[in-house]
XYZ file of C-alpha atoms in Angstrom:
78
model
C 0.000 0.000 0.000
C 1.267 3.451 -0.909
C 2.053 5.882 1.883
C -0.056 9.057 1.797
C 1.807 12.305 1.284
C 2.311 14.847 4.052
C -0.516 17.040 2.714
C -3.012 14.156 2.878
C -1.926 13.230 6.406
C -2.370 16.840 7.507
C -5.807 17.018 5.858
C -6.916 13.852 7.652
C -5.713 15.143 10.993
C -7.492 18.486 10.629
C -10.757 17.046 9.271
C -13.347 17.185 12.112
C -15.209 14.257 10.506
C -12.245 12.024 11.431
C -12.629 12.860 15.131
C -15.567 11.301 16.992
C -16.660 13.335 20.026
C -13.720 15.594 19.238
C -11.130 13.218 20.693
C -11.354 9.715 19.139
C -9.632 9.378 15.767
C -11.625 7.300 13.268
C -10.389 7.241 9.673
C -10.712 4.097 7.529
C -8.324 5.505 4.911
C -5.492 5.986 7.414
C -3.578 2.730 7.956
C -1.178 4.056 10.599
C -1.403 2.237 13.933
C -0.665 5.294 16.049
C -1.358 8.578 14.271
C -0.663 11.899 16.020
C -3.346 13.480 18.177
C -5.168 16.616 17.049
C -2.503 18.620 18.820
C 0.634 16.805 17.604
C 2.686 17.934 20.602
C 0.360 15.852 22.814
C 1.630 12.573 21.365
C -0.089 9.723 19.569
C -3.568 8.247 19.531
C -5.361 5.117 18.339
C -7.098 4.985 14.963
C -10.315 3.243 16.002
C -11.193 2.516 12.351
C -8.114 0.293 12.013
C -8.578 -3.157 13.631
C -4.798 -3.547 14.053
C -4.686 -0.273 15.926
C -7.468 -1.407 18.254
C -5.540 -4.647 18.895
C -2.520 -2.577 19.918
C -4.742 -0.767 22.428
C -6.131 -4.045 23.805
C -2.642 -5.551 24.194
C -1.349 -2.396 25.903
C -4.290 -2.444 28.334
C -3.779 -6.148 29.075
C -0.050 -5.601 29.600
C -0.608 -2.789 32.115
C -3.378 -4.728 33.850
C -1.007 -7.684 34.217
C 1.663 -5.420 35.725
C -0.840 -3.986 38.225
C -2.091 -7.456 39.164
C 1.445 -8.790 39.631
C 2.472 -5.754 41.678
C -0.645 -6.085 43.847
C -0.048 -9.816 44.368
C 3.598 -9.207 45.298
C 2.546 -6.503 47.774
C 0.142 -8.909 49.525
C 2.740 -11.686 49.866
C 5.046 -9.559 52.082
C-alpha cells in the first residue's frame, strides 16, 4: 500500500469528521497504527477505524493490567 503524502496526512488530521466526540480518531483511509493526536505535541492516539490499531490498544491495556495485578499480588505476599 502506498504511503499518503504529508498534505493528505495533515488534511486527515485536521478534518473534524475524522474525530468522533472531538477526541477519538476514526479514519478508515489511514492505515497508521498510532497517528498523532489533534494537537501533535500531545503525542499519539489510536485509529479506532483500524482493527490492528485497536488490537494494539487491547494488548497495551492487558499488559498494564497484568503489571498492576502482579504488583498487587507481590505486595500482599510480604
